PDB file of C-alpha atoms in Angstrom:
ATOM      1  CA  UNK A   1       4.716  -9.397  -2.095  1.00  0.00           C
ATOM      2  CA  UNK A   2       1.762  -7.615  -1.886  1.00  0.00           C
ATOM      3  CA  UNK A   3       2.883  -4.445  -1.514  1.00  0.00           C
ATOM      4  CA  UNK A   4       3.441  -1.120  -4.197  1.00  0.00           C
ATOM      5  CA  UNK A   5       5.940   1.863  -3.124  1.00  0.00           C
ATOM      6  CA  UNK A   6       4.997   5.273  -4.295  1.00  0.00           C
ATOM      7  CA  UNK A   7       7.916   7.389  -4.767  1.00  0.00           C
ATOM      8  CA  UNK A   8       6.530  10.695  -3.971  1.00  0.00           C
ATOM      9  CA  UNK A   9       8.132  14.864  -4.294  1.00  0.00           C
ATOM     10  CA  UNK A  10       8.632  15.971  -0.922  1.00  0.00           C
ATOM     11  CA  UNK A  11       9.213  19.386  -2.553  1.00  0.00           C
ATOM     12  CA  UNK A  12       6.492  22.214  -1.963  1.00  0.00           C
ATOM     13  CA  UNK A  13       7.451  24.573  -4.130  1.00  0.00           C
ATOM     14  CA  UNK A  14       9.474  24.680  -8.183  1.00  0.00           C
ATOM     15  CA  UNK A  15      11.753  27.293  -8.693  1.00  0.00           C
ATOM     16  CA  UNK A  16      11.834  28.974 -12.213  1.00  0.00           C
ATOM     17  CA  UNK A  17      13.961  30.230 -14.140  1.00  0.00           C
ATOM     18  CA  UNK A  18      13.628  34.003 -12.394  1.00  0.00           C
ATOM     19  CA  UNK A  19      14.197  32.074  -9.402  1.00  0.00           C
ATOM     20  CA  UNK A  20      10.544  32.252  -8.201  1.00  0.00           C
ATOM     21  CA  UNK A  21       9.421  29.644  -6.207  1.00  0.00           C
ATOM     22  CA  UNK A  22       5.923  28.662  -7.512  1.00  0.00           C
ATOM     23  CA  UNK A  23       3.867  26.412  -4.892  1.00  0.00           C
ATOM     24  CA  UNK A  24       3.490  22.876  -5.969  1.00  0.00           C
ATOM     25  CA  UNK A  25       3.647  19.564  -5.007  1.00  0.00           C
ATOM     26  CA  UNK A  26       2.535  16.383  -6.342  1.00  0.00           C
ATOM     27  CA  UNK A  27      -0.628  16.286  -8.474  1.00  0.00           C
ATOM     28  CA  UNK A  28      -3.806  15.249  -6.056  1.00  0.00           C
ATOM     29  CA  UNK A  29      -5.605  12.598  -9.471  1.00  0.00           C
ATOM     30  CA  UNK A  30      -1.802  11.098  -9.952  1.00  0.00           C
ATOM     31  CA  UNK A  31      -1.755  10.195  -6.641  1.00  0.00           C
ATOM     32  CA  UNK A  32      -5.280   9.087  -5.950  1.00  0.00           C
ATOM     33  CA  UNK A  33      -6.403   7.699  -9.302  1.00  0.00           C
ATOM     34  CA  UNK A  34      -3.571   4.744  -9.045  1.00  0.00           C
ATOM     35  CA  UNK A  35      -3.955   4.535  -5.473  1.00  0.00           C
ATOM     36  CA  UNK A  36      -7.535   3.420  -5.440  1.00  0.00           C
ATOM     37  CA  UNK A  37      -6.926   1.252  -8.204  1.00  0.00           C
ATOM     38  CA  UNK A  38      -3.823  -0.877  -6.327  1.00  0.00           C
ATOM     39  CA  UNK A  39      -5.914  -0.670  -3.218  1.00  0.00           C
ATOM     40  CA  UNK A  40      -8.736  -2.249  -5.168  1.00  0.00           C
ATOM     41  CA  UNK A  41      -6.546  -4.863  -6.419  1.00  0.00           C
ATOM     42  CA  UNK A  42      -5.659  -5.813  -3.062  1.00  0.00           C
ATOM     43  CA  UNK A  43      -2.587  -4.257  -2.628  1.00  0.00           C
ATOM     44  CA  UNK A  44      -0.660  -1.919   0.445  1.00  0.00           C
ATOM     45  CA  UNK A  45       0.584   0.878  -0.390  1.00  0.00           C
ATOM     46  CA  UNK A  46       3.754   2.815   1.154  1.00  0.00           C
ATOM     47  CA  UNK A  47       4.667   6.193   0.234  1.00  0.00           C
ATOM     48  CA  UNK A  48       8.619   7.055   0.831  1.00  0.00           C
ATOM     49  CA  UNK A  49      10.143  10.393  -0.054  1.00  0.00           C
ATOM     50  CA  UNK A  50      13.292  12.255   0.240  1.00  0.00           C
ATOM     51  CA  UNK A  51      14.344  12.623   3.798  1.00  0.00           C
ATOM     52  CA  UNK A  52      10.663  11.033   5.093  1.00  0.00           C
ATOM     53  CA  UNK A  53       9.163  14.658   4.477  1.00  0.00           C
ATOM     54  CA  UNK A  54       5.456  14.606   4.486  1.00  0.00           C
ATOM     55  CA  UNK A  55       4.621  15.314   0.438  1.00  0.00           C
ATOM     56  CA  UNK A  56       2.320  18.708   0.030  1.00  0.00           C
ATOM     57  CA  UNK A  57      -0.598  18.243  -2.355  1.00  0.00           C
ATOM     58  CA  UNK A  58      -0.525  21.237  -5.488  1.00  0.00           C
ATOM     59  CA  UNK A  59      -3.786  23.045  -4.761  1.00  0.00           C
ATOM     60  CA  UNK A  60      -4.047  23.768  -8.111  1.00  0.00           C
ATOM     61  CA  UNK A  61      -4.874  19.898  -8.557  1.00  0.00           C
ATOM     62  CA  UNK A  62      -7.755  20.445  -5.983  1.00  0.00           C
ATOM     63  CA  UNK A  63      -9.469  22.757  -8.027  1.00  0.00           C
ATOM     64  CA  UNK A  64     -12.846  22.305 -10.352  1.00  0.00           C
ATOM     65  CA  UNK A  65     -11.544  23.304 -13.778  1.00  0.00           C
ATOM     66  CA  UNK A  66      -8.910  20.144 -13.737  1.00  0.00           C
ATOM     67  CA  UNK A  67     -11.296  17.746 -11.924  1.00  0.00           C
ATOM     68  CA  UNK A  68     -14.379  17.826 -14.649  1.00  0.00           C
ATOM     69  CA  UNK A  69     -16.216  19.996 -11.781  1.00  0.00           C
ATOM     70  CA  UNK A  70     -16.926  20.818  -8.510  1.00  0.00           C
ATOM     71  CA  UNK A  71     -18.145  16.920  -7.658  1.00  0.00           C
ATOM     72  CA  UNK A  72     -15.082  15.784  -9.190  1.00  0.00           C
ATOM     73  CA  UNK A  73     -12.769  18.323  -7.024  1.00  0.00           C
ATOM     74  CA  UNK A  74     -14.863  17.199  -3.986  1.00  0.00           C
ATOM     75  CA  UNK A  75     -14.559  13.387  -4.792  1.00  0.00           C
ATOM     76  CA  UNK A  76     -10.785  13.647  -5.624  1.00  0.00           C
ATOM     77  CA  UNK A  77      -9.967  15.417  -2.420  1.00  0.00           C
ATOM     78  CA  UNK A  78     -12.117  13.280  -0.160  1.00  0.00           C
ATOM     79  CA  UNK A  79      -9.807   9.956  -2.029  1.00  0.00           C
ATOM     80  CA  UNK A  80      -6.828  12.449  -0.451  1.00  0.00           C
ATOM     81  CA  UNK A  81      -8.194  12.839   2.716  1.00  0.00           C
ATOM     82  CA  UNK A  82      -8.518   8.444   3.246  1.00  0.00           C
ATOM     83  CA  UNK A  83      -4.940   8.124   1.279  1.00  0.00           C
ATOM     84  CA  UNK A  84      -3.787   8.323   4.683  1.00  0.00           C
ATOM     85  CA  UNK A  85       0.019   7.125   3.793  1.00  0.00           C
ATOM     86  CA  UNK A  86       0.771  10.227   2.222  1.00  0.00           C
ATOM     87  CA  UNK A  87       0.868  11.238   5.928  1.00  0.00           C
ATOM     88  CA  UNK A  88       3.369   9.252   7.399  1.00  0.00           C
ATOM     89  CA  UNK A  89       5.768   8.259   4.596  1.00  0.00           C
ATOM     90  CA  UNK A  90       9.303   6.494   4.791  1.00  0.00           C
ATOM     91  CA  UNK A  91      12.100   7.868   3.861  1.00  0.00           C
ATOM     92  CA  UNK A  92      13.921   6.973   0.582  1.00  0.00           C
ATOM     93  CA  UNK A  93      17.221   5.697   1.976  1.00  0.00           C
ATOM     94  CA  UNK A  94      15.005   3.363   4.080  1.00  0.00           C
ATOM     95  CA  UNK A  95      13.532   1.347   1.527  1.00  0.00           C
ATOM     96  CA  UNK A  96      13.961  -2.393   0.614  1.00  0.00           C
ATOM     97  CA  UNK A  97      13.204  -2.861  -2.630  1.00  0.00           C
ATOM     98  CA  UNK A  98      12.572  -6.486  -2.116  1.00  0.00           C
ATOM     99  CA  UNK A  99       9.589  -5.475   0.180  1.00  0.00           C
ATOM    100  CA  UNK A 100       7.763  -4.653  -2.970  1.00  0.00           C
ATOM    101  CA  UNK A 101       6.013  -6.231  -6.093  1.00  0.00           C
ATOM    102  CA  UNK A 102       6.026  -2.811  -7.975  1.00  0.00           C
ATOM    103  CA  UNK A 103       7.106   1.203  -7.752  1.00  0.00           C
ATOM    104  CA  UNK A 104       4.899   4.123  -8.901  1.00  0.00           C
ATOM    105  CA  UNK A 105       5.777   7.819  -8.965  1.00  0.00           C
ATOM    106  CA  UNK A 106       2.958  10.181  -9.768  1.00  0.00           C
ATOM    107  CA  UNK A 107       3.771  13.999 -11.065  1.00  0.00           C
ATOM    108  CA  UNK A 108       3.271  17.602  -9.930  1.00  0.00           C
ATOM    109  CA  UNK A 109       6.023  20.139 -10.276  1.00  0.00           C
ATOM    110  CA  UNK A 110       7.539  18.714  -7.295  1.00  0.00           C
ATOM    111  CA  UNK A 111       9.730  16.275  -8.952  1.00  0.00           C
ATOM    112  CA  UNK A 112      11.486  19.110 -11.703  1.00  0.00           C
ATOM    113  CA  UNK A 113      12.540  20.608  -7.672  1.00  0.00           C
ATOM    114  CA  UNK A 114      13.817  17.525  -5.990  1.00  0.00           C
ATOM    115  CA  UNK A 115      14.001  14.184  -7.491  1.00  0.00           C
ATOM    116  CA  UNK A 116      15.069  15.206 -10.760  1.00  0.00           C
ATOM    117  CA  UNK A 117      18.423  15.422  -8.634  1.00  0.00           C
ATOM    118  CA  UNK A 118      17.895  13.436  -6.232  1.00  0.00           C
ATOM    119  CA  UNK A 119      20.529  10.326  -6.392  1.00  0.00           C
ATOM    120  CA  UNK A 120      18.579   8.349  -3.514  1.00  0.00           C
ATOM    121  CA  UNK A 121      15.777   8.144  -5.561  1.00  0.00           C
ATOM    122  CA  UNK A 122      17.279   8.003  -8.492  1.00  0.00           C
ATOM    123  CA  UNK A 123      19.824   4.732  -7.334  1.00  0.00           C
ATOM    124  CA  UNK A 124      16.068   3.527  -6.054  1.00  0.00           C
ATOM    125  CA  UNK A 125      14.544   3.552  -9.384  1.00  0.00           C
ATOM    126  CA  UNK A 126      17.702   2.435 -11.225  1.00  0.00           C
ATOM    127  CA  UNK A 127      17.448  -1.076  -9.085  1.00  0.00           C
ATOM    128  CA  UNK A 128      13.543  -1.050  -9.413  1.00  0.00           C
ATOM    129  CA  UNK A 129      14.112  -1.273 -13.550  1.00  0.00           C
ATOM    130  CA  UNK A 130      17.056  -3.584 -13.205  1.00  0.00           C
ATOM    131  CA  UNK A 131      14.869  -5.613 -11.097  1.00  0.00           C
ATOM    132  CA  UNK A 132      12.364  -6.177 -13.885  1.00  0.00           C
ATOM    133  CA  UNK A 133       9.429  -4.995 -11.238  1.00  0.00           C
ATOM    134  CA  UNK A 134       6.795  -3.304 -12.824  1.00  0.00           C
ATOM    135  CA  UNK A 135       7.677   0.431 -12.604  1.00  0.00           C
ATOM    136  CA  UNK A 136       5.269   2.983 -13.516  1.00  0.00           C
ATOM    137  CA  UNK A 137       5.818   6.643 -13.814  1.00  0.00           C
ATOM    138  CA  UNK A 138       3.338   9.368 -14.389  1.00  0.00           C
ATOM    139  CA  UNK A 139       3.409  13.117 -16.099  1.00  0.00           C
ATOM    140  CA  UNK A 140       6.105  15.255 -14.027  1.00  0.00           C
ATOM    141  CA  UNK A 141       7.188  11.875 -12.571  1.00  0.00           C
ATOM    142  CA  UNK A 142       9.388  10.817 -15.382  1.00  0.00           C
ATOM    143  CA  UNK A 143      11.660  13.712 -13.696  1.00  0.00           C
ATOM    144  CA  UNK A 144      12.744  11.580 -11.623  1.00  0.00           C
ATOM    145  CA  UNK A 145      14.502   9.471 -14.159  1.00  0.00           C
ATOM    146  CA  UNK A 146      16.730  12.135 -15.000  1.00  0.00           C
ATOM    147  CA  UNK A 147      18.820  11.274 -11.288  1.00  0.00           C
ATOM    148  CA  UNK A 148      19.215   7.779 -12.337  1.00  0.00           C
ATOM    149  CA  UNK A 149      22.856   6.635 -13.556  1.00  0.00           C
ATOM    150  CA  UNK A 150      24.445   3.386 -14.134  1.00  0.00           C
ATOM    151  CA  UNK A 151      28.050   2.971 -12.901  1.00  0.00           C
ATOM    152  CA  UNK A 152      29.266   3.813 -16.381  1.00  0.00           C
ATOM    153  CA  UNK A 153      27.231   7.251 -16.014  1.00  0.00           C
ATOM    154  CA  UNK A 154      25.259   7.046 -18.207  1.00  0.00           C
ATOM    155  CA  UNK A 155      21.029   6.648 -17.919  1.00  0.00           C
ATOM    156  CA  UNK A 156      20.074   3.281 -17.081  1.00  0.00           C
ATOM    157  CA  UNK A 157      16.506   5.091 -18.794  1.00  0.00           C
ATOM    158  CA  UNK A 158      18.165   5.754 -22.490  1.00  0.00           C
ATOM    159  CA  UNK A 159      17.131   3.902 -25.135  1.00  0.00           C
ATOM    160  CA  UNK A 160      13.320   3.161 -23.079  1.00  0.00           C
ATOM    161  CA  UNK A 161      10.071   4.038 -24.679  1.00  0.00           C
ATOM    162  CA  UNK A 162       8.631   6.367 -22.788  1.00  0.00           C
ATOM    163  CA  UNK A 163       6.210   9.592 -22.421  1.00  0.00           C
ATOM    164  CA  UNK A 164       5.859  12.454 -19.822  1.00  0.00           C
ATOM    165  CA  UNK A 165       4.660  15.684 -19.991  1.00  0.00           C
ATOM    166  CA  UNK A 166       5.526  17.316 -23.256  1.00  0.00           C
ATOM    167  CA  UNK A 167       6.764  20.763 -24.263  1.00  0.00           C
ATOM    168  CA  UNK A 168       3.520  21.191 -25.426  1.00  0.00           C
ATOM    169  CA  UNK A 169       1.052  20.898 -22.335  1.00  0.00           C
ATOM    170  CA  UNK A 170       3.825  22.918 -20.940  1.00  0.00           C
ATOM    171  CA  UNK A 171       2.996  25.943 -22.449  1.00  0.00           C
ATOM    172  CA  UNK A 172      -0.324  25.637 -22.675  1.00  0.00           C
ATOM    173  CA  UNK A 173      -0.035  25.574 -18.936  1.00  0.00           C
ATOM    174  CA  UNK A 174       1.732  28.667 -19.171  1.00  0.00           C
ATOM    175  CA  UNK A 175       5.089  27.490 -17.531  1.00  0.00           C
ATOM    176  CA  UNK A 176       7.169  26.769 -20.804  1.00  0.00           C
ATOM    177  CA  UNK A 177       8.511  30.049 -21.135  1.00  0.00           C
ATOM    178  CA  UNK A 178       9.206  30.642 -17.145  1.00  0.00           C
ATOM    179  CA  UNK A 179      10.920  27.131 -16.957  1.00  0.00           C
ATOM    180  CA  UNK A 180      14.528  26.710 -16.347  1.00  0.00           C
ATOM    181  CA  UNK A 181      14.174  23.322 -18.473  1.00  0.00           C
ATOM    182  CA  UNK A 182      11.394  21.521 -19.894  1.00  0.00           C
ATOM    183  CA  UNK A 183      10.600  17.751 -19.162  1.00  0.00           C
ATOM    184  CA  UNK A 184      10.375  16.416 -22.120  1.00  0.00           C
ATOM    185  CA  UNK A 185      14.345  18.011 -23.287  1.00  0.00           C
ATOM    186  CA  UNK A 186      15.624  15.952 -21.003  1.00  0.00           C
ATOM    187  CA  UNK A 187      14.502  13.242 -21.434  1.00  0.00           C
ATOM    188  CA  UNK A 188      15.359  12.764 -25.041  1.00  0.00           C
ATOM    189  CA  UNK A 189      19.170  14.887 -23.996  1.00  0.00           C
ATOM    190  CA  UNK A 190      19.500  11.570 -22.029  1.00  0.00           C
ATOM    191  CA  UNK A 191      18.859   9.232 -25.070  1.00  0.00           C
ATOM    192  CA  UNK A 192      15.012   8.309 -23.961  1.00  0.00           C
ATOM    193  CA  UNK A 193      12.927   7.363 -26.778  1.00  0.00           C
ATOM    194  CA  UNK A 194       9.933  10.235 -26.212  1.00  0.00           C
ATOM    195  CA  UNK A 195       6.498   9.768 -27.383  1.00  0.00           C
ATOM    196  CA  UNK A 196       3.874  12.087 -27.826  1.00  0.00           C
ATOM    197  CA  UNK A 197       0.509  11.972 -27.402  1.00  0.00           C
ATOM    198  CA  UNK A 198      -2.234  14.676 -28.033  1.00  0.00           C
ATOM    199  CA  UNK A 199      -2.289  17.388 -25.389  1.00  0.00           C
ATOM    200  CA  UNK A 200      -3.911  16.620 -21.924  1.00  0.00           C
ATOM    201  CA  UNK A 201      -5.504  13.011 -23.458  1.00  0.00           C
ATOM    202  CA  UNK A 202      -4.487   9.675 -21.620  1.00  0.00           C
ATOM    203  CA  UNK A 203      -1.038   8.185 -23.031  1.00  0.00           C
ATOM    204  CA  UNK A 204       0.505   5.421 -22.013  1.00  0.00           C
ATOM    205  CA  UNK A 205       3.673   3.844 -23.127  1.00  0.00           C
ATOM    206  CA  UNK A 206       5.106   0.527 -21.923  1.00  0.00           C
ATOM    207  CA  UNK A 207       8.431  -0.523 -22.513  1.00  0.00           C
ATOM    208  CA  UNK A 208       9.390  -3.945 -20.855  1.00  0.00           C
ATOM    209  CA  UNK A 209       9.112  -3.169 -17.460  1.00  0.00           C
ATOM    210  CA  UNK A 210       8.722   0.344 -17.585  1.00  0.00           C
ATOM    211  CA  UNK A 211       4.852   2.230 -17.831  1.00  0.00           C
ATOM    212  CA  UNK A 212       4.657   5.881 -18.729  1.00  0.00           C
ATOM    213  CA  UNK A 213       1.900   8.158 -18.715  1.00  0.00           C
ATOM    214  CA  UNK A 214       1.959  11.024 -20.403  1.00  0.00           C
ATOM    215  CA  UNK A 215      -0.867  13.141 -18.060  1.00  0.00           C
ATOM    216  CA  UNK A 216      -2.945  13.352 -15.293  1.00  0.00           C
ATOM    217  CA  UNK A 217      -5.267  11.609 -17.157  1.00  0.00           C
ATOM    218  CA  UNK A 218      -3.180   9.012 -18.070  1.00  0.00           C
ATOM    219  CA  UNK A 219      -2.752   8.283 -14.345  1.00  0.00           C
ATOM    220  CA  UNK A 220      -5.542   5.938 -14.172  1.00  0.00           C
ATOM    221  CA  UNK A 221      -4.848   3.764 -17.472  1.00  0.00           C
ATOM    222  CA  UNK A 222      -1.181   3.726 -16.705  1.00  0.00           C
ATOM    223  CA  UNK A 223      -2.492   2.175 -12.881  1.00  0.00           C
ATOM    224  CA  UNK A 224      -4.379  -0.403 -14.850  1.00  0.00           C
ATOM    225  CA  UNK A 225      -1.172  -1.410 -17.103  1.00  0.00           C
ATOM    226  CA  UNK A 226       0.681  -2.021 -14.041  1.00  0.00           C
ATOM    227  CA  UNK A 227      -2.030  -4.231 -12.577  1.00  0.00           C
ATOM    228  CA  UNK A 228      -1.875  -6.411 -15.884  1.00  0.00           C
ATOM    229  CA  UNK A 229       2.273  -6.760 -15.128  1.00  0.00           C
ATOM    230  CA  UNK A 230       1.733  -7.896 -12.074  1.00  0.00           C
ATOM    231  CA  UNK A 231      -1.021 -10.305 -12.971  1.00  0.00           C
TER     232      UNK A 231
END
C-alpha cells in the first residue's frame, strides 16, 4: 500500500458567531509541508473531500508574514501550484480505506465549517483509528474528530493524547472572541486528553496510532512521525 489519503475541508468560508462568513480554507504549509515529505518518501497521495468539492486554499496562508518572507510565500505557493491532487479530489463516501497505508488531515478554518459535522468523514476517520493505520491530524484538523462516534455515541477520540490549535493561538489570531466555539473546548468536552504546547512552536503528540500537531509549524514534524509509523 503505497498510498496516503488526505482528508481535506471542502469549505471556503467559517461562519462566526455574528454569522459572518470569513474566507478560509485549508492552510497552504499544512497541506504542502506533509505532502512533499510523503511524496519524498515514495508515496501517492489522494486528496478526498466532502461531496468531491475542489478544497480552496486560505489566502491568508499565502501571505509573507506566516511564511518567514516573501521567498517563503513564493516557495510555499509554487509546492501548491505542483500539489496537483488538490485539483481533482475524490469524494469522501468513495473511499476504501484499505487502498491506503495512512490518513492525514491538515487545518485551516475550513474544518470548524464542515467536517467538524461531517459524519462521512467522521465514520472515515473512526475506521482509519480502529484500523491501527497511522493517522495524523494537523492544527484546525483535529476538528474533524469532533464528527467521529462509535455505535455507543460516544468519541471513538476520548481518552487519546492529542493537541490542536489551542485557545490561546486563537486569540492571538484574533478569532477567539468572534468564534462560535473554540477547538481546543471541544476537544477536551469530548473526553480528549489536550496538550499544550507554546504558542505557534511545532508540537506534536502521538498516541498509538494517532499523530497530532498542534500548528502550522508542526505540520512538517508531525509528517515525519508518520513516516517513522509506517517504517
Amino acid at each position: 500500500m503505497s498510498k496516503i489519503l488526505f482528508v481535506v475541508t471542502g469549505a471556503d468560508h467559517w461562519t462566526l458567531a455574528d454569522g459572518t462568513k470569513h474566507p478560509t480554507g485549508f492552510w497552504a504549509e499544512e497541506a504542502v509541508a506533509p505532502c512533499e515529505a510523503f511524496k519524498a518518501a515514495g508515496y501517492e497521495i489522494v486528496v478526498a473531500t466532502p461531496g468531491g468539492t475542489v478544497p480552496t486554499v486560505d489566502r491568508g496562508s499565502l501571505a509573507p508574514e506566516f511564511n518567514g518572507g516573501q521567498e517563503g510565500a513564493d516557495r510555499v505557493a509554487g509546492a501548491l501550484e505542483s500539489f496537483t491532487e488538490l485539483q481533482r479530489p475524490i469524494s469522501l463516501g468513495d473511499v476504501d480505506l484499505d487502498d491506503y497505508a495512512a490518513v492525514f488531515c491538515p487545518g485551516g478554518h475550513g474544518p470548524m465549517e464542515d467536517l467538524a459535522v461531517d459524519p462521512v468523514s467522521g465514520g472515515l476517520l473512526t475506521r482509519a483509528l480502529e484500523s491501527g493505520k497511522p493517522l495524523g491530524v494537523v492544527c484546525h484538523g483535529p476538528a474533524a474528530l469532533l464528527a467521529a462516534q462509535k455505535e455507543d455515541g460516544t468519541n471513538p477520540f476520548a481518552g487519546y493524547r492529542l493537541t490542536g490549535f489551542t485557545n490561546a493561538e486563537e486569540m492571538q489570531a484574533g478569532f477567539a472572541d468572534k468564534a462560535k466555539w473554540l477547538l481546543q473546548d471541544r476537544l477536551v468536552e469530548f473526553g480528549g486528553d489536550f496538550q499544550e504546547g507554546e504558542p505557534w512552536v511545532p508540537y506534536v503528540i502521538v498516541d498509538r496510532n494517532l499523530v497530532t500537531g498542534q500548528n502550522p509549524a508542526s505540520s512538517a514534524p508531525l509528517a515525519a512521525e508518520l513516516l517513522k509509523k509506517l517504517g
